[in-house]
Short mmCIF file of C-alpha atoms in Angstrom, two decimals:
data_model
loop_
_atom_site.label_atom_id
_atom_site.label_comp_id
_atom_site.label_asym_id
_atom_site.label_seq_id
_atom_site.Cartn_x
_atom_site.Cartn_y
_atom_site.Cartn_z
CA MET R 1 0.00 0.00 0.00
CA LEU R 2 1.14 3.52 -0.77
CA CYS R 3 0.16 6.75 0.91
CA ILE R 4 -1.37 8.94 -1.77
CA ARG R 5 -2.08 11.99 0.36
CA ILE R 6 -2.12 13.27 3.96
CA PHE R 7 -5.22 15.12 5.14
CA LYS R 8 -5.78 17.38 8.13
CA THR R 9 -9.42 16.40 8.72
CA ARG R 10 -11.34 13.14 8.64
CA LYS R 11 -14.01 14.84 6.49
CA GLU R 12 -11.47 15.60 3.73
CA ALA R 13 -9.96 12.13 3.92
CA GLN R 14 -13.39 10.48 3.78
CA TRP R 15 -14.37 12.64 0.78
CA ALA R 16 -11.26 11.47 -1.09
CA LYS R 17 -11.90 7.86 -0.12
CA ASN R 18 -15.45 8.13 -1.48
CA VAL R 19 -14.15 9.62 -4.75
CA LEU R 20 -11.83 6.66 -5.15
CA LYS R 21 -14.56 4.18 -4.25
CA GLU R 22 -16.79 5.65 -6.99
CA GLY R 23 -13.94 4.98 -9.42
CA GLY R 24 -13.59 1.38 -8.25
CA ILE R 25 -10.38 2.00 -6.32
CA MET R 26 -10.02 0.48 -2.86
CA SER R 27 -8.37 2.64 -0.21
CA PHE R 28 -8.14 3.01 3.53
CA ILE R 29 -7.53 5.84 5.98
CA ASP R 30 -4.86 5.55 8.65
CA GLU R 31 -4.68 8.12 11.47
CA ASP R 32 -1.39 9.04 13.12
CA LYS R 33 -1.40 7.86 16.73
CA PHE R 34 0.96 7.69 19.68
CA ASN R 35 0.49 4.64 21.91
CA ASN R 36 -2.83 4.05 20.12
CA VAL R 37 -4.10 7.56 21.03
CA PRO R 38 -4.85 10.05 18.21
CA ILE R 39 -2.07 12.65 18.16
CA GLN R 40 -4.51 15.56 18.37
CA GLU R 41 -5.13 14.50 21.99
CA PHE R 42 -1.57 15.75 22.64
CA GLY R 43 -2.11 19.11 20.93
CA VAL R 44 -0.61 18.01 17.61
CA ARG R 45 -2.57 18.62 14.42
CA ALA R 46 -4.25 15.49 13.05
CA ARG R 47 -2.72 13.67 10.10
CA LEU R 48 -4.85 11.18 8.24
CA ARG R 49 -3.13 9.19 5.51
CA LEU R 50 -5.06 7.84 2.54
CA HIS R 51 -3.53 4.61 1.22
CA VAL R 52 -4.11 2.82 -2.09
CA LEU R 53 -2.66 -0.27 -3.70
CA GLU R 54 0.56 0.41 -5.59
CA GLU R 55 -0.99 -0.67 -8.90
CA ASP R 56 -3.87 1.81 -8.40
CA PHE R 57 -1.66 4.77 -7.48
CA LEU R 58 -1.66 6.60 -10.84
CA LYS R 59 -5.36 6.00 -11.45
CA ALA R 60 -6.16 7.20 -7.93
CA ALA R 61 -3.99 10.32 -8.28
CA ASN R 62 -5.68 11.21 -11.58
CA SER R 63 -9.17 10.62 -10.15
CA LEU R 64 -8.52 12.82 -7.14
CA ALA R 65 -6.88 15.57 -9.22
CA LYS R 66 -9.85 15.62 -11.60
CA LYS R 67 -12.39 15.88 -8.76
CA ILE R 68 -10.40 18.62 -7.03
CA ARG R 69 -10.22 20.63 -10.27
CA GLU R 70 -13.96 20.18 -10.83
CA SER R 71 -14.78 21.31 -7.30
CA ARG R 72 -12.67 24.46 -7.71
CA LEU R 73 -14.48 25.42 -10.92
CA LYS R 74 -17.88 25.42 -9.20
#
C-alpha cells in the first residue's frame, strides 16, 4: 500500500476515499497515533493518511486531481 495523500481532517480524507470508491479504487484511511491515542489529543494537528494499492496509485492520483479541479471550478 502507498500513501497517496495526507489530510488534516477526517471529512477531507473520507471525501477522497469516497471519490476513489466511486472509481472502483479500494483505499483506507490511517490516522497518526501515539500509543494508540490520536495525536490531536496531545495538541498536535491530526494527520490522516489515505492509502491505495501500488498498482492503483496513478489511477487514484488522476481521479482525485480531476475531482479537485472540478470542485474548484464550481
